[in-house]
C-alpha positions in Angstrom: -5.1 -31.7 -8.5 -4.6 -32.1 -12.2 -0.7 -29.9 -13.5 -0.5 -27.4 -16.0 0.9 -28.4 -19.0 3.7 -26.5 -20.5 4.9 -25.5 -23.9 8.2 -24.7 -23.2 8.1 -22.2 -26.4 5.5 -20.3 -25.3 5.8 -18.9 -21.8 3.7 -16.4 -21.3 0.6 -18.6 -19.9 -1.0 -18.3 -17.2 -2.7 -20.0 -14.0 -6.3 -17.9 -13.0 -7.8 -17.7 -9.4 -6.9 -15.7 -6.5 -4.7 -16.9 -3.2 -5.2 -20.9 -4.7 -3.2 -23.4 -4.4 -1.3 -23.7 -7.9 0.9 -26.2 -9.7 3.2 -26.0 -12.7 5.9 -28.1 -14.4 7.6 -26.9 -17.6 8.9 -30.5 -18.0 6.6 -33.6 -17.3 7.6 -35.3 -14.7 9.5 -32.7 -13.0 7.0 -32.3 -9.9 7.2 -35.1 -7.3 4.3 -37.3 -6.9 2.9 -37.5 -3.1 6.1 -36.1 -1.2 7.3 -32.4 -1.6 11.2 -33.3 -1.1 12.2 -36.5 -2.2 15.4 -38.1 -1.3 16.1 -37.2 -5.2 14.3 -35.1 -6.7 13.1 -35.9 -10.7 15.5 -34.8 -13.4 18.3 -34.1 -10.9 17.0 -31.1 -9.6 17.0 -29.7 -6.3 14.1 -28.8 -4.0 13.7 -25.3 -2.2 11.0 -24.3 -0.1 10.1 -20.2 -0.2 8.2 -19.2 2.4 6.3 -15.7 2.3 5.0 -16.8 6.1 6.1 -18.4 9.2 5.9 -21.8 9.5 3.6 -21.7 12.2 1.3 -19.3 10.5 -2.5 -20.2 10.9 -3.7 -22.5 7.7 -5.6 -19.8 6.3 -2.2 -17.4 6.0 0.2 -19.5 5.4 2.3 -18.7 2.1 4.4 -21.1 0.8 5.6 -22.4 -2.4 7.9 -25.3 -3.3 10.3 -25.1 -5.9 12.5 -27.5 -8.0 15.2 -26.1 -9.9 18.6 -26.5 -10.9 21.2 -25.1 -8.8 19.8 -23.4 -5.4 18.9 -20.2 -4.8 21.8 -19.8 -2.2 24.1 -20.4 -4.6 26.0 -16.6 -5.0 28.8 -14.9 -3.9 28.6 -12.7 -1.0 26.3 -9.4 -1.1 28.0 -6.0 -1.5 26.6 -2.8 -0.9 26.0 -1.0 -4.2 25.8 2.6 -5.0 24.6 2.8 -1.3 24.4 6.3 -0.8 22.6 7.3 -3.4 20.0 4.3 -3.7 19.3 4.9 0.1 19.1 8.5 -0.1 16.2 8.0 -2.9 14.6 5.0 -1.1 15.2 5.8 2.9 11.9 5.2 5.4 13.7 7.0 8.0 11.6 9.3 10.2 14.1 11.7 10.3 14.6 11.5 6.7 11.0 12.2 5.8 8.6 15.5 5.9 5.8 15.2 7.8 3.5 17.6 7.1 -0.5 18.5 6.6 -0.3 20.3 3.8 -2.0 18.6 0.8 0.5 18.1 -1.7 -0.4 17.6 -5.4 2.3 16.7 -8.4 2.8 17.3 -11.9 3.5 14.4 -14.4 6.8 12.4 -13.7 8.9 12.1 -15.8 10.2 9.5 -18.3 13.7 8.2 -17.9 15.3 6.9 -20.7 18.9 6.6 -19.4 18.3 3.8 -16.8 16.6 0.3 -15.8 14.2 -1.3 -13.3 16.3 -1.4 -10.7 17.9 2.2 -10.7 14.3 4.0 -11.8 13.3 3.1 -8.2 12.0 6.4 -6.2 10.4 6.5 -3.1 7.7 9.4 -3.1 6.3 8.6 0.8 6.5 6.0 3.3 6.1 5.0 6.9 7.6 2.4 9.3 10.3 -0.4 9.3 11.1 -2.7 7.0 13.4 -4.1 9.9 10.5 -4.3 11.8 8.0 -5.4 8.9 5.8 -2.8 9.6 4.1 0.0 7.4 4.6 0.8 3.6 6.8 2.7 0.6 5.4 4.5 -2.1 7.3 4.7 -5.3 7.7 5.7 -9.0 9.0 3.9 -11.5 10.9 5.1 -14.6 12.6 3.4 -16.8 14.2 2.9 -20.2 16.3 0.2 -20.3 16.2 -3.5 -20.3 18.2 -5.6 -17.6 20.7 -7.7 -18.9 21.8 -10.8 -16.9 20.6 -9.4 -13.4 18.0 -10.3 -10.9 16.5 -8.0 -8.7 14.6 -9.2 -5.4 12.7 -6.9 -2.3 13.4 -8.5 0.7 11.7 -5.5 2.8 8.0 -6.1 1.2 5.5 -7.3 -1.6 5.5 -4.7 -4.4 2.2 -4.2 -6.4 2.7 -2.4 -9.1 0.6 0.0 -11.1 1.8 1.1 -15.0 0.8 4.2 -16.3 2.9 4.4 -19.7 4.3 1.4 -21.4 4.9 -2.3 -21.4 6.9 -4.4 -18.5 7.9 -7.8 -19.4 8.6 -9.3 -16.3 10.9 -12.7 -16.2 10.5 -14.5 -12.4 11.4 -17.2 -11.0 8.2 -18.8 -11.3 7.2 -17.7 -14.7 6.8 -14.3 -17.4 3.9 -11.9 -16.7 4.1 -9.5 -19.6 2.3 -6.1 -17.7 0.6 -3.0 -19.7 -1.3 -0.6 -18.0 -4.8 -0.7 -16.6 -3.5 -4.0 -15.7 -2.0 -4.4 -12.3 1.2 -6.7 -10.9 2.2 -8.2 -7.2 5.5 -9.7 -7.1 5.6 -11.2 -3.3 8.9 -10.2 -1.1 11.5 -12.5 -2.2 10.8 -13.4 -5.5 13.3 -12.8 -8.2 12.8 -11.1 -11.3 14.0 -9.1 -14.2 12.7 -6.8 -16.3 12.6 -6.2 -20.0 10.8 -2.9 -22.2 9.8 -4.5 -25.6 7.8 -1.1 -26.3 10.0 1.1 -25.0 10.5 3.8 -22.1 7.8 2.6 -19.1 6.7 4.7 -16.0 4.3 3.9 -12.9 3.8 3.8 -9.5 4.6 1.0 -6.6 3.2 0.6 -3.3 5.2 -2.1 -1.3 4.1 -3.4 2.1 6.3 -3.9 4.7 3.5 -6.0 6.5 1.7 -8.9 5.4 0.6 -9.8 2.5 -2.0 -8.3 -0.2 -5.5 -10.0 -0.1 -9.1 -9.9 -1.7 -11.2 -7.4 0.9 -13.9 -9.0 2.6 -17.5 -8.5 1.2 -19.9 -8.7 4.0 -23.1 -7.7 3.1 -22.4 -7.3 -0.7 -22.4 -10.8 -0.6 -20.0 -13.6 -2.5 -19.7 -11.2 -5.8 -18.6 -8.6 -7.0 -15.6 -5.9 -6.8 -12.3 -8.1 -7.8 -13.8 -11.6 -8.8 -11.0 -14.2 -7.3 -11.1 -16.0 -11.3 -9.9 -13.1 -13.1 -6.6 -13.2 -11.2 -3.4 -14.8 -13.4 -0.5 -16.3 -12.0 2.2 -17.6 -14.6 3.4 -20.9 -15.3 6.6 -22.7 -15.0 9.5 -21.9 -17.3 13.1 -21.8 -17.1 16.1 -20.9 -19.1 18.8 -24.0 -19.0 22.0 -22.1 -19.1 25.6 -23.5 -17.9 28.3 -21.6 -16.6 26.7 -18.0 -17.1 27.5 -14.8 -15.2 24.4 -12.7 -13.8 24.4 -10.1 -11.4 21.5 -10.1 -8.5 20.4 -7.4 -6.6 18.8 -7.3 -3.4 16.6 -4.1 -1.8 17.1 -4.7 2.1 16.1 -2.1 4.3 15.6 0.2 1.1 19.3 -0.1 0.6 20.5 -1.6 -2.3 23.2 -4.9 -2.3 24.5 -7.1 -5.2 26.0 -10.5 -5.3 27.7 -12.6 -8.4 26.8 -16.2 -9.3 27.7 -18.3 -11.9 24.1 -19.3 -13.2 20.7 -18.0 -14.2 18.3 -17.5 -11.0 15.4 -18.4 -13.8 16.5 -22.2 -13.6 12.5 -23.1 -11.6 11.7 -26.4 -13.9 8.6 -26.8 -11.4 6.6 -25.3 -8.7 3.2 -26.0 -6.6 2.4 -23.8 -3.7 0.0 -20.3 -3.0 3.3 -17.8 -3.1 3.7 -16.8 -5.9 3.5 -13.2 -8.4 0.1 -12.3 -9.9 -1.7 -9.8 -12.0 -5.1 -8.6 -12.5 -6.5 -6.4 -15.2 -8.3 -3.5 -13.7 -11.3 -3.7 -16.4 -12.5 -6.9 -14.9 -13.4 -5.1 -11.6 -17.1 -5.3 -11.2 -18.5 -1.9 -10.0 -21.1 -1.2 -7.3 -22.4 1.7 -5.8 -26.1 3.8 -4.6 -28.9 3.6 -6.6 -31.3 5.7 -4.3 -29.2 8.8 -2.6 -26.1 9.5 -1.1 -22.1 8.9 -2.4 -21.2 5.9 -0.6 -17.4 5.5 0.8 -14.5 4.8 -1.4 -14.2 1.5 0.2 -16.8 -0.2 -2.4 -13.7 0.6 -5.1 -10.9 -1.8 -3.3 -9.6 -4.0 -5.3 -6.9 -5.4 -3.1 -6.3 -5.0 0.7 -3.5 -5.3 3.5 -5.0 -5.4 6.7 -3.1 -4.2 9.6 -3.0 -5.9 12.9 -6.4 -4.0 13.8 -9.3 -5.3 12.2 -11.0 -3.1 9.9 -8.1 -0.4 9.1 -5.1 -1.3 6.5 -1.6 -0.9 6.1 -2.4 -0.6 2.7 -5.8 -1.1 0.6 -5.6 -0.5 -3.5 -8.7 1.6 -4.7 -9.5 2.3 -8.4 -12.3 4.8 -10.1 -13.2 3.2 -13.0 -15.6 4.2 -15.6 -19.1 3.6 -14.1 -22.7 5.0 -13.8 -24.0 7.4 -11.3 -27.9 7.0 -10.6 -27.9 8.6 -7.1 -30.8 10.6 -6.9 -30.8 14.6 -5.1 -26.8 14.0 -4.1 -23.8 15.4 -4.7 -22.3 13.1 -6.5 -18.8 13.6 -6.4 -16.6 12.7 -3.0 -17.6 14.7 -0.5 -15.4 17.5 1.2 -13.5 15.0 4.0 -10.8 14.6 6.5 -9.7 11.0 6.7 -7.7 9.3 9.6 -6.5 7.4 6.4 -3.9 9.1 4.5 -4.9 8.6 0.7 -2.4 8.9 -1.8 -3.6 9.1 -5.6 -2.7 8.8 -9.2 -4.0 8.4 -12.5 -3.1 6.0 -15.0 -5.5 7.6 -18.2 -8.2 10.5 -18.9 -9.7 13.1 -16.4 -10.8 12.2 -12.4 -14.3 13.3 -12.2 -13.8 15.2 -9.0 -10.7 17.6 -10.4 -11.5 19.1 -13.5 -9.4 22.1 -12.9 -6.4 20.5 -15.3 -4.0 20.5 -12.3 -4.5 16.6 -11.7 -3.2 14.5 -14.7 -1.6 11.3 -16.0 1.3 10.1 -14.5 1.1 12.9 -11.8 -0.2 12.4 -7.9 -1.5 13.7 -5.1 -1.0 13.0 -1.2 -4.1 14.3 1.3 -2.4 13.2 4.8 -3.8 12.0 8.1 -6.5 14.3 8.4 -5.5 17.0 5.6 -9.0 18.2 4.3 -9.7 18.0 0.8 -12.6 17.0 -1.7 -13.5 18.4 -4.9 -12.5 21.5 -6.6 -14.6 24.6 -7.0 -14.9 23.9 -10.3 -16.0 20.2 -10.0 -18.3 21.5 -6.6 -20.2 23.9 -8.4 -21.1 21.8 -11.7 -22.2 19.1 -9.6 -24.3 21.2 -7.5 -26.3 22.2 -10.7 -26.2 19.7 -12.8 -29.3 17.9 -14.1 -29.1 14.3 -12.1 -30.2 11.8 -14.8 -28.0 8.8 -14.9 -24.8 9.5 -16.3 -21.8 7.6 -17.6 -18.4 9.2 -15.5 -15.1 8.2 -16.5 -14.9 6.7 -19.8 -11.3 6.6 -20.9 -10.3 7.4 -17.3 -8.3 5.1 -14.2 -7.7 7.0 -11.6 -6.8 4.8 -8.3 -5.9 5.2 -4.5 -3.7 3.5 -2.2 -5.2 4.1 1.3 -3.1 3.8 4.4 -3.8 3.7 8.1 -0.5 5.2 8.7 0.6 8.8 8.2 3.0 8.9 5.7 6.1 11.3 5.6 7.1 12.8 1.5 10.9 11.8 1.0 13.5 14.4 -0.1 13.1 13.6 -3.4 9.1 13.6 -3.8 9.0 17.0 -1.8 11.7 19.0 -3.6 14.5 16.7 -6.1 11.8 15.7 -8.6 10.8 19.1 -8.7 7.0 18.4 -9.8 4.7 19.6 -6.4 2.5 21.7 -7.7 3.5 24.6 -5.1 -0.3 26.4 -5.2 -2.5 23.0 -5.3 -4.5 24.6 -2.2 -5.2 27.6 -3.8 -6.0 26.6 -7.1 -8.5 24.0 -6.3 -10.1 25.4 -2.2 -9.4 29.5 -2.6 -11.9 30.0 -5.1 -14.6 28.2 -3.0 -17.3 30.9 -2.8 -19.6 31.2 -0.2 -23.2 30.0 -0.5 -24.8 30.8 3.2 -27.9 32.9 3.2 -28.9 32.8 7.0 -32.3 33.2 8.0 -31.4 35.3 11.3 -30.0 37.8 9.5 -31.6 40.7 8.8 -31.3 42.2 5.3 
């Protein structure tokens, strides 16, 4: 397998294809040749396996990437608890910390923040489960305004994959730079260490980290071996490092959604080399290759997912990532927007640009969200009901200048403290607005006039 080379002045390269096997030196030489841990390792560096599986895993799962850098990962002072109140108040999974309830629940914009960083932008909006336990998910915002300085910050509950809505995220790990803008997407895997840096100022989005598994391509079936997320348009970065002696950086861990910190005396972006399949990745939503009807009927959602977690029962998710991109509706005598539905799934969306074609009553806009629960009915508004029940169905272009996505979740998921009532953006008369004004259409035939 020929190895990427690497000009060590420009580092934002990148690696393309989905869950392959990758291998990347910023210095020649620095992999091993036919042996992942030599008794010495080239350059006097030293080897370090990260594992995103168990060993044992089954070939086709296994996650693992070898690393040679130059001082150890483990090499830090103890972890502290930091600001541990108030980071777990905002981030806590914790049944009896969440409200679990049916209503649907719809929010206004989110706002910027200006006054903090990555790591202390961090709010959980929902989430179910255990990170303890590795199961279930946590739903977050991000808003931020400041760079990291010397600091790492690392999830060791789950893989986040994260979703921008305003602004740029340079993003420094271990393995590489990925520079992130939106309608573009990121996963860093659990474990990796990063940083992040705003060269265009103030950035906002939305996170949905797994507790469980890892984030894969969904399976095609009958569609075939094309279409929806093609595995080549996928980017991983390449090896570089910074080479810096004696200098002080600050790493953070989120474990258990509560937040630690540790000293050490060097920079955790010291990776000269890696080859292995774990490793961050990110994926620009206008490559997704649309399909849908072109006879009758809206098919399901499902035909929009972009990446998936499957749970331990085949066919449902812990998490799947659905996007409504522009696209053309052909369907012929069908309502073409999502039909009225309760789903066993509870769907969770936002919108990263324009207007979603099935809420045109104003009330669903960028950077805001909305939560239909475990069986919660919802669908379209009356306003988006009635103009697609008389509009004139000749093909039509939906969505230009619009991203709207999904994440979709086989777990019911309970609205933290702070998404219900701190943040102070649900929209307190979503139901009414968008269901009251539903008018009734019935004429029946038994009844006499």
């Amino acid at each position: 397998m020929p190895v990427t080379k690497f000009n060590h002045s420009d580092p934002y390269k990148y690696q393309t294809g989905f869950d392959s096997y990758h291998e990347t030196e910023a210095v020649e030489g620095a992999l091993p040749v036919g042996q992942n841990s030599p008794q010495k390792a080239p350059y006097g560096l030293y080897t370090e396996k990260l594992s995103g599986t168990a060993f044992t895993a089954p070939r086709h799962e296994n996650k693992q990437t070898w690393v040679y850098r130059i001082i150890p990962a483990a090499a830090h002072e103890n972890f502290a608890a930091e600001d541990a109140e108030s980071y777990h108040t905002r981030m806590t999974t914790e049944t009896h910390k969440l409200h679990h309830i049916p209503n649907q629940l719809r929010w206004n914009p989110f706002d910027l923040d200006e006054k903090v960083d990555w790591v202390h932008g961090l709010h959980l909006i929902a989430g179910s489960g255990d990170p303890t336990q590795k199961q279930g998910l946590g739903i977050l915002m991000y808003a931020a305004g400041k760079d990291m300085g010397k600091e790492a910050f690392y999830s060791a509950d789950g893989d986040f994959l994260i979703v921008p809505q305003h602004g740029v995220l340079d993003i420094q790990t271990e393995l590489g730079r990925i520079i992130l803008r939106p309608n573009e997407i990121c996963v860093i895997p659990r474990g990796i260490r990063y940083r992040v840096t705003l060269p265009d100022g103030p950035v906002r989005g939305y996170i949905c980290e797994i507790y469980q598994g890892h984030y894969q391509l969904p399976e095609l079936g009958p569609i075939g071996s094309n279409c929806l997320a093609n595995a080549r348009d996928f980017q991983a970065p390449v090896a570089a490092f910074d080479d810096e002696e004696e200098s002080e950086y600050k790493l953070y861990s989120k474990f258990n959604n509560s937040l630690f910190a540790a000293r050490q005396n060097h920079t955790p972006f010291d990776v000269v080399a890696w080859h292995g399949n774990y490793y961050p990745f990110k994926y620009d939503l206008g490559r997704f290759n649309v399909i849908g009807s072109i006879s009758f009927d809206h098919p399901d959602p499902s035909i929009f997912t972009v990446l998936t977690a499957p749970s331990d029962h085949v066919g449902t998710a812990v998490a799947d990532f659905v996007i409504f991109p522009p696209r053309w509706l052909v369907a012929e005598g069908t309502f073409r927007p999502p039909w009225y539905h309760r789903n066993t799934m509870s769907e969770f969306m936002g919108l990263i640009s324009g207007d979603y074609d099935a809420k045109v009553g104003g009330g669903f806009k960028p950077a805001g969200a909305s939560l239909h629960n475990a069986m919660s009915a919802h669908g379209p508004d009356s306003g988006a009901f009635e103009g697609a029940s008389n509009a004139e169905l000749k093909p039509q272009k939906v969505g230009d200048g619009s991203m709207a996505f999904m994440f979709e979740s086989a777990h019911m998921v309970g609205v933290s403290e702070w998404g219900l009532k701190t943040c102070q953006k649900v929209q307190p008369e979503y139901n009414e607005h968008s269901w009251k004004p539903l008018k009734r259409h019935f004429v029946n035939p038994n009844k006499k006039a």
